[in-house]
Amino acid sequence: MSASVIDFIATEARFGARNYEPIGVVLSRGEGVWVWDTEGNRYLDCLSAYSAVSQGHCHPKILAAMVEQAHRLTLTSRAFHNDQLALFYEEIAALTGSHKVLPMNSGAEAVESAIKSVRKWGYEVKGVPDGQAEIIVCANNFHGRTLGIVGFSTDPETRTHFGPFAPGFRIIPFGDAAALEEAITPNTVAFLVEPIQGEAGVVIPPAGYFTEVRELCTANNVMLVLDEIQTGLGRTGKLLAEQHEGIEADVTLLGKALSGGFYPVSAVLSNNDVLGTLRPGQHGSTFGGNPLACAVARAAIRVLVEEGMIDNAARQGARFLQGLKDIRANTIREVRGRGLMLAVELHPEAGRARRYCEALQGKGILAKDTHEHTIRIAPPLVITSDQVDWALERLATTLTQDFS
Ligand SMILES: *Cc1c(COP(=O)(O)O)cnc(C)c1O
């Protein structure tokens, strides 16, 4: 390692809050599926910034839209209209079949905004007594890091010593429709759930689960809120993961790839009812819906569709998954995934997933462990067959090693 690499990592550790434990690589450039470190080594990015860089690093058309808009107008606040917001609304609503849009910045803000909105809907439309609204969530969920959200996490690391937390949440097992049916009360306003649990290690629910969930929510006048911040916008091989079961959420949350990684942009999409309850002054964000964010998001959505990235995710995802299944290694307990949202779960005896990620780094692949024994694989949706095969070769040689 050169002195400068040691410097970046040591300086981060010295001054920064130590709330992350990054793999020991310092990146300075990205293009498409590739990133380069400060020494000029090239890596295939198999994390895509947790699916935010689905369109590939520094996509030229998103870059051009961002630069063009930055020259013209970046921020007005919502005190005034701007000439990008309406176009963003129109395009995202047409793409997803939504009626109303609330623009925010981070994913967690979209989740918080949805929680506020469904509670308000519960009181003003469903008729739940004030202060009694209940929201059902799933064990092992990941919806972000705000106080409101970590309060209903089941991960001790996420919650410990951050309380006290807000009441009003009920936790049920993921993938269990009977548990949802049992948990619903007259005060239930929403069921907040990920179509596939990403941070939990790419956990796919049983087939038919969401069809049953949709029926239960409809029958009980409960809003189905799908957190598609990670699964949405093509990651699983469909525009929205809900399409795999042919259902429609009442509220859909988008973030991450909504900007192709250029800028934090998130959105709450809903039917008329839920976001329709918000009145002026009741919710807001200084940066939410700013013209720079809207211009970037419009370009990010356009290239996703026009360049066939969603179909490519389905095609290359199937190739990648099959290739992973074909690897004969005693270290592998299970391989799973949908589209380009993939995971390799190792046997606990095989050693920590982090060791395998570090070995992959040495072979030119950046991947990230999750929960000790799982390697998550989520390359940009622009990956080619040759690049998938290139990655599979390296994964095969790494996974047949023993790091226990
Ligand atoms: C990443 C993520 C979030 C939080 O997004 P941030 O932009 O980090 O706040 C919420 N929900 C899911 C499913 C996510 O993957």
Coordinates of C-alpha atoms and ligand atoms in Angstrom, one line a residue:
M1 CA 0.0 0.0 0.0
S2 CA 1.3 3.5 -0.8
A3 CA 1.5 6.1 1.9
S4 CA -1.5 7.9 0.6
V5 CA -3.8 4.9 0.9
I6 CA -2.8 4.4 4.5
D7 CA -3.4 8.0 5.1
F8 CA -7.0 8.0 3.8
I9 CA -8.0 5.1 5.9
A10 CA -6.1 6.3 9.0
T11 CA -7.4 9.8 8.7
E12 CA -11.0 8.6 8.4
A13 CA -10.5 6.4 11.5
R14 CA -9.0 9.3 13.4
F15 CA -11.6 12.0 12.7
G16 CA -14.7 10.1 11.6
A17 CA -17.4 8.5 13.8
R18 CA -16.6 4.8 13.5
N19 CA -20.1 3.8 12.5
Y20 CA -18.9 1.8 9.5
E21 CA -16.2 -0.9 9.0
P22 CA -15.3 -0.5 5.3
I23 CA -13.3 -3.0 3.2
G24 CA -9.7 -1.7 3.0
V25 CA -9.9 -0.1 -0.5
V26 CA -9.9 3.6 -1.3
L27 CA -11.9 4.3 -4.4
S28 CA -11.3 7.4 -6.6
R29 CA -13.0 6.7 -9.9
G30 CA -16.0 4.8 -11.4
E31 CA -17.4 4.0 -14.8
G32 CA -20.2 1.6 -15.5
V33 CA -19.7 -1.6 -13.5
W34 CA -16.1 -0.7 -12.7
V35 CA -14.4 1.3 -10.0
W36 CA -10.7 2.1 -9.5
D37 CA -8.8 2.6 -6.3
T38 CA -6.2 5.4 -5.7
E39 CA -3.4 3.0 -6.9
G40 CA -5.2 2.4 -10.2
N41 CA -6.4 -1.1 -9.5
R42 CA -9.7 -1.9 -11.1
Y43 CA -12.7 -3.7 -9.4
L44 CA -16.1 -5.0 -10.5
D45 CA -18.5 -3.3 -8.2
C46 CA -20.8 -6.1 -6.9
L47 CA -22.5 -3.8 -4.3
S48 CA -23.5 -0.8 -6.4
A49 CA -23.7 1.3 -3.2
Y50 CA -26.4 -0.9 -1.9
S51 CA -28.2 -0.7 -5.2
A52 CA -28.1 3.1 -5.6
V53 CA -25.8 2.9 -8.6
S54 CA -28.0 0.5 -10.6
Q55 CA -27.4 2.6 -13.8
G56 CA -23.7 2.1 -13.4
H57 CA -21.1 4.6 -12.1
C58 CA -21.1 8.1 -13.5
H59 CA -23.7 7.3 -16.2
P60 CA -23.0 10.0 -18.9
K61 CA -26.6 10.9 -19.5
I62 CA -27.4 11.4 -15.8
L63 CA -24.1 13.3 -15.4
A64 CA -25.0 15.6 -18.3
A65 CA -28.5 16.3 -16.9
M66 CA -27.0 17.0 -13.5
V67 CA -24.3 19.4 -14.8
E68 CA -26.8 21.2 -17.1
Q69 CA -29.3 21.7 -14.3
A70 CA -26.5 22.7 -11.8
H71 CA -25.6 25.5 -14.2
R72 CA -29.2 26.7 -14.3
L73 CA -30.9 26.3 -10.9
T74 CA -30.3 24.0 -8.0
L75 CA -32.6 24.9 -5.1
T76 CA -35.6 27.1 -4.7
S77 CA -37.2 25.4 -1.7
R78 CA -40.9 24.5 -2.0
A79 CA -41.8 28.1 -1.1
F80 CA -41.7 28.6 -4.9
H81 CA -42.5 26.3 -7.9
N82 CA -39.6 25.2 -10.1
D83 CA -39.7 24.0 -13.7
Q84 CA -38.5 20.4 -12.9
L85 CA -40.8 19.1 -10.2
A86 CA -43.9 18.9 -12.3
L87 CA -42.1 16.9 -14.9
F88 CA -40.6 14.6 -12.3
Y89 CA -44.1 14.0 -10.9
E90 CA -45.6 13.3 -14.3
E91 CA -42.9 10.9 -15.4
I92 CA -42.6 8.9 -12.1
A93 CA -46.4 8.7 -11.8
A94 CA -46.8 7.5 -15.4
L95 CA -44.0 5.0 -15.0
T96 CA -45.3 3.4 -11.8
G97 CA -49.1 4.0 -12.2
S98 CA -49.2 6.2 -9.0
H99 CA -51.6 9.0 -8.4
K100 CA -49.6 11.1 -5.9
V101 CA -45.9 11.7 -5.3
L102 CA -44.1 13.2 -2.3
P103 CA -40.4 13.9 -3.0
M104 CA -37.9 13.5 -0.2
N105 CA -34.1 13.0 -0.1
S106 CA -32.9 9.9 1.8
G107 CA -34.7 6.5 1.9
A108 CA -35.2 6.8 5.6
E109 CA -37.0 10.1 5.1
A110 CA -39.4 8.4 2.6
V111 CA -40.1 5.7 5.2
E112 CA -40.7 8.4 7.9
S113 CA -42.9 10.3 5.5
A114 CA -45.0 7.2 4.7
I115 CA -45.4 6.5 8.4
K116 CA -46.7 10.0 9.0
S117 CA -49.0 9.9 6.0
V118 CA -50.6 6.5 6.8
R119 CA -51.2 7.5 10.4
K120 CA -52.9 10.7 9.2
W121 CA -54.9 8.7 6.7
G122 CA -55.9 6.3 9.6
Y123 CA -57.2 9.1 11.7
E124 CA -58.8 11.2 9.0
V125 CA -60.2 8.6 6.6
K126 CA -60.3 5.2 8.4
G127 CA -61.5 6.8 11.6
V128 CA -59.0 5.3 14.1
P129 CA -59.2 7.1 17.5
D130 CA -56.4 9.8 17.8
G131 CA -53.1 8.4 19.1
Q132 CA -54.1 4.7 18.6
A133 CA -52.8 4.0 15.1
E134 CA -50.9 0.8 14.7
I135 CA -48.4 -0.2 12.0
I136 CA -47.4 -3.8 11.4
V137 CA -43.8 -4.4 10.4
C138 CA -41.7 -7.6 10.0
A139 CA -38.9 -9.1 12.0
N140 CA -35.4 -8.6 10.5
N141 CA -36.7 -5.5 8.6
F142 CA -34.4 -2.8 7.4
H143 CA -36.1 0.6 6.7
G144 CA -33.3 3.0 7.6
R145 CA -31.6 4.6 10.6
T146 CA -33.8 7.3 12.0
L147 CA -35.0 7.1 15.6
G148 CA -38.6 6.4 14.4
I149 CA -37.4 3.5 12.2
V150 CA -34.8 1.9 14.5
G151 CA -37.4 1.8 17.2
F152 CA -39.2 -1.0 15.3
S153 CA -36.0 -2.8 14.2
T154 CA -35.4 -6.3 15.7
D155 CA -31.6 -6.1 15.2
P156 CA -30.0 -5.4 18.7
E157 CA -27.0 -3.6 17.1
T158 CA -29.4 -1.2 15.4
R159 CA -31.4 -0.4 18.5
T160 CA -29.3 -0.8 21.6
H161 CA -29.0 2.4 23.7
F162 CA -30.8 4.6 21.2
G163 CA -34.2 4.5 23.0
P164 CA -36.7 5.4 24.2
F165 CA -38.6 4.7 21.1
A166 CA -42.0 5.6 19.7
P167 CA -44.9 3.2 20.3
G168 CA -47.4 2.1 17.6
F169 CA -45.6 -0.7 15.9
R170 CA -46.2 -4.5 15.9
I171 CA -43.7 -6.9 14.7
I172 CA -44.6 -10.2 13.0
P173 CA -42.4 -12.8 11.1
F174 CA -41.7 -12.1 7.5
G175 CA -43.3 -14.3 4.9
D176 CA -46.1 -15.5 7.2
A177 CA -49.5 -14.2 6.0
A178 CA -51.4 -15.9 8.9
A179 CA -49.3 -13.9 11.3
L180 CA -50.4 -10.7 9.5
E181 CA -54.1 -11.7 9.7
E182 CA -53.7 -12.3 13.5
A183 CA -51.9 -9.0 14.1
I184 CA -54.5 -6.8 12.3
T185 CA -56.8 -4.9 14.7
P186 CA -59.4 -2.2 14.0
N187 CA -56.6 0.3 14.7
T188 CA -54.2 -1.1 12.1
V189 CA -53.5 1.6 9.5
A190 CA -50.7 0.0 7.5
F191 CA -48.4 -3.0 6.9
L192 CA -44.9 -1.8 6.1
V193 CA -42.7 -4.4 4.4
E194 CA -39.9 -5.0 2.0
P195 CA -40.8 -7.2 -1.0
I196 CA -37.5 -9.0 -0.5
Q197 CA -35.6 -8.3 2.7
G198 CA -32.3 -6.9 1.5
E199 CA -30.2 -6.1 4.5
A200 CA -31.4 -9.3 6.2
G201 CA -29.5 -11.1 3.5
V202 CA -31.8 -11.2 0.4
V203 CA -34.6 -13.1 2.0
I204 CA -37.3 -14.0 -0.5
P205 CA -40.8 -14.8 0.9
P206 CA -42.7 -17.9 -0.1
A207 CA -44.5 -17.7 -3.5
G208 CA -48.1 -16.3 -3.0
Y209 CA -47.2 -14.5 0.2
F210 CA -47.8 -11.0 -1.3
T211 CA -51.0 -12.1 -3.0
E212 CA -52.4 -13.1 0.4
V213 CA -50.9 -9.9 2.0
R214 CA -52.7 -7.8 -0.6
E215 CA -56.0 -9.6 0.0
L216 CA -55.7 -9.2 3.8
C217 CA -54.9 -5.5 3.6
T218 CA -57.8 -4.8 1.2
A219 CA -60.2 -6.8 3.3
N220 CA -59.2 -5.0 6.5
N221 CA -58.8 -1.5 5.0
V222 CA -55.1 -1.5 5.8
M223 CA -52.6 0.3 3.6
L224 CA -50.0 -1.9 2.1
V225 CA -46.7 0.0 2.2
L226 CA -44.0 -1.6 0.1
D227 CA -40.5 -0.4 0.8
E228 CA -39.0 -0.8 -2.7
I229 CA -36.0 1.5 -1.9
Q230 CA -33.7 -1.4 -2.6
T231 CA -35.9 -3.8 -4.7
G232 CA -37.4 -1.1 -6.9
L233 CA -36.3 0.4 -10.2
G234 CA -35.3 -2.8 -12.0
R235 CA -33.1 -4.4 -9.3
T236 CA -35.1 -7.7 -9.2
G237 CA -35.7 -7.8 -13.0
K238 CA -39.0 -5.9 -12.9
L239 CA -39.6 -2.2 -12.6
L240 CA -41.1 -2.9 -9.1
A241 CA -40.7 -6.2 -7.2
E242 CA -44.4 -6.2 -6.5
Q243 CA -44.9 -7.1 -10.2
H244 CA -43.5 -10.6 -9.5
E245 CA -46.7 -11.4 -7.8
G246 CA -48.9 -9.1 -9.9
I247 CA -50.0 -7.0 -7.0
E248 CA -50.1 -3.2 -6.4
A249 CA -49.2 -1.6 -3.1
D250 CA -51.2 1.4 -1.8
V251 CA -47.9 3.2 -1.0
T252 CA -44.6 2.5 -2.7
L253 CA -41.3 3.9 -1.4
L254 CA -38.4 4.6 -3.8
G255 CA -34.9 5.9 -3.2
K256 CA -31.4 4.7 -3.9
A257 CA -31.4 4.1 -7.7
L258 CA -33.9 6.9 -8.2
S259 CA -30.9 9.2 -8.8
G260 CA -28.5 6.6 -10.2
G261 CA -26.2 7.4 -7.3
F262 CA -25.6 11.0 -8.1
Y263 CA -27.6 12.7 -5.4
P264 CA -30.0 11.6 -2.6
V265 CA -33.5 11.4 -4.1
S266 CA -36.4 9.5 -2.6
A267 CA -40.1 9.5 -3.1
V268 CA -43.3 8.3 -1.5
L269 CA -45.8 7.2 -4.2
S270 CA -49.4 6.5 -3.3
N271 CA -53.0 6.3 -4.3
N272 CA -55.0 9.6 -3.9
D273 CA -56.1 8.8 -0.4
V274 CA -52.9 8.5 1.6
L275 CA -50.8 11.5 0.4
G276 CA -54.1 13.3 -0.2
T277 CA -54.5 13.9 3.6
L278 CA -51.4 16.1 3.8
R279 CA -52.2 19.8 3.9
P280 CA -49.8 22.8 3.5
G281 CA -47.5 23.1 6.5
Q282 CA -48.0 19.6 7.8
H283 CA -44.9 18.0 6.2
G284 CA -41.9 19.2 4.2
S285 CA -38.2 19.2 3.4
T286 CA -35.9 22.1 2.4
F287 CA -34.2 20.0 -0.3
G288 CA -37.1 17.6 -1.2
G289 CA -38.2 18.1 -4.8
N290 CA -35.4 20.5 -5.6
P291 CA -34.8 21.1 -9.3
L292 CA -31.3 19.5 -9.3
A293 CA -32.7 16.3 -7.7
C294 CA -35.7 16.3 -10.1
A295 CA -33.5 16.7 -13.2
V296 CA -31.2 13.9 -12.0
A297 CA -34.0 11.6 -11.1
R298 CA -35.7 12.2 -14.5
A299 CA -32.5 11.2 -16.3
A300 CA -31.9 8.2 -14.0
I301 CA -35.4 6.9 -14.7
R302 CA -35.1 7.6 -18.5
V303 CA -31.8 5.7 -18.9
L304 CA -33.1 2.8 -16.8
V305 CA -36.0 2.3 -19.2
E306 CA -34.5 3.5 -22.6
E307 CA -31.4 1.4 -22.2
G308 CA -33.2 -1.8 -21.3
M309 CA -31.6 -2.1 -17.9
I310 CA -34.6 -3.8 -16.3
D311 CA -34.7 -6.6 -18.8
N312 CA -30.9 -6.9 -18.6
A313 CA -31.2 -7.3 -14.8
A314 CA -33.7 -10.2 -15.4
R315 CA -31.4 -11.9 -18.0
Q316 CA -28.1 -11.4 -16.3
G317 CA -29.6 -12.1 -12.9
A318 CA -30.7 -15.5 -14.1
R319 CA -27.3 -16.2 -15.6
F320 CA -25.5 -15.1 -12.4
L321 CA -27.8 -17.2 -10.1
Q322 CA -27.4 -20.3 -12.2
G323 CA -23.7 -19.8 -12.3
L324 CA -23.6 -19.5 -8.5
K325 CA -25.7 -22.6 -8.1
D326 CA -23.2 -24.5 -10.4
I327 CA -20.3 -23.7 -8.1
R328 CA -19.5 -26.9 -6.1
A329 CA -18.0 -25.7 -2.9
N330 CA -18.4 -27.0 0.7
T331 CA -18.4 -23.5 2.0
I332 CA -21.8 -22.7 0.4
R333 CA -25.0 -23.3 2.4
E334 CA -27.4 -21.6 0.0
V335 CA -27.5 -19.4 -3.0
R336 CA -30.6 -17.2 -3.6
G337 CA -31.7 -14.1 -5.5
R338 CA -34.1 -12.5 -7.9
G339 CA -32.8 -10.4 -10.8
L340 CA -29.5 -8.9 -9.8
M341 CA -30.2 -9.0 -6.1
L342 CA -28.2 -12.1 -5.1
A343 CA -26.7 -13.6 -2.0
V344 CA -24.4 -16.5 -1.2
E345 CA -25.0 -17.8 2.3
L346 CA -22.0 -19.6 3.7
H347 CA -21.9 -22.5 6.2
P348 CA -21.1 -21.0 9.7
E349 CA -18.1 -23.3 9.8
A350 CA -16.7 -21.8 6.6
G351 CA -15.6 -18.7 8.5
R352 CA -16.8 -15.1 8.3
A353 CA -18.2 -13.8 5.0
R354 CA -15.9 -10.7 5.4
R355 CA -12.8 -12.9 4.8
Y356 CA -14.3 -14.0 1.5
C357 CA -15.1 -10.4 0.6
E358 CA -11.5 -9.5 1.3
A359 CA -10.2 -12.4 -0.8
L360 CA -12.6 -11.3 -3.6
Q361 CA -11.1 -7.8 -3.4
G362 CA -7.7 -9.3 -4.1
K363 CA -9.2 -10.8 -7.3
G364 CA -10.8 -7.6 -8.5
I365 CA -14.3 -7.9 -7.1
L366 CA -15.9 -5.7 -4.5
A367 CA -18.7 -7.3 -2.6
K368 CA -20.0 -6.8 0.9
D369 CA -20.8 -9.2 3.7
T370 CA -24.0 -9.0 5.6
H371 CA -24.8 -10.7 8.9
E372 CA -21.5 -12.7 9.4
H373 CA -22.2 -15.5 6.9
T374 CA -23.8 -13.9 3.8
I375 CA -22.1 -12.4 0.8
R376 CA -24.4 -10.0 -1.0
I377 CA -24.0 -9.6 -4.8
A378 CA -25.7 -6.7 -6.5
P379 CA -23.8 -5.4 -9.5
P380 CA -25.0 -2.4 -11.6
L381 CA -27.9 -3.4 -13.9
V382 CA -25.7 -2.7 -17.0
I383 CA -23.5 -5.7 -16.4
T384 CA -22.8 -7.9 -19.5
S385 CA -22.7 -11.7 -19.9
D386 CA -18.9 -11.6 -20.2
Q387 CA -18.7 -9.6 -17.0
V388 CA -21.0 -12.0 -15.2
D389 CA -18.9 -15.0 -16.3
W390 CA -15.7 -13.1 -15.3
A391 CA -17.2 -12.6 -11.8
L392 CA -18.3 -16.2 -11.5
E393 CA -14.8 -17.5 -12.3
R394 CA -13.4 -15.5 -9.4
L395 CA -16.2 -16.3 -7.1
A396 CA -15.8 -20.0 -7.8
T397 CA -12.0 -20.0 -6.9
T398 CA -12.7 -17.9 -3.8
L399 CA -15.6 -19.9 -2.5
T400 CA -13.7 -23.2 -2.8
Q401 CA -11.0 -21.8 -0.4
D402 CA -11.4 -22.3 3.3
F403 CA -11.1 -19.3 5.6
S404 CA -12.4 -21.0 8.8
Ligands
LIG1 C1 -31.3 1.5 2.1 C2 -32.7 1.3 2.5 C3 -33.4 2.2 3.2 C4 -32.8 3.5 3.8 O1 -32.3 4.4 2.8 P1 -31.3 5.5 3.2 O2 -31.1 6.4 1.9 O3 -30.0 4.9 3.6 O4 -31.9 6.3 4.3 C5 -34.7 2.0 3.5 N1 -35.3 0.8 3.2 C6 -34.6 -0.1 2.5 C7 -35.3 -1.4 2.0 C8 -33.3 0.1 2.1 O5 -32.6 -0.9 1.5

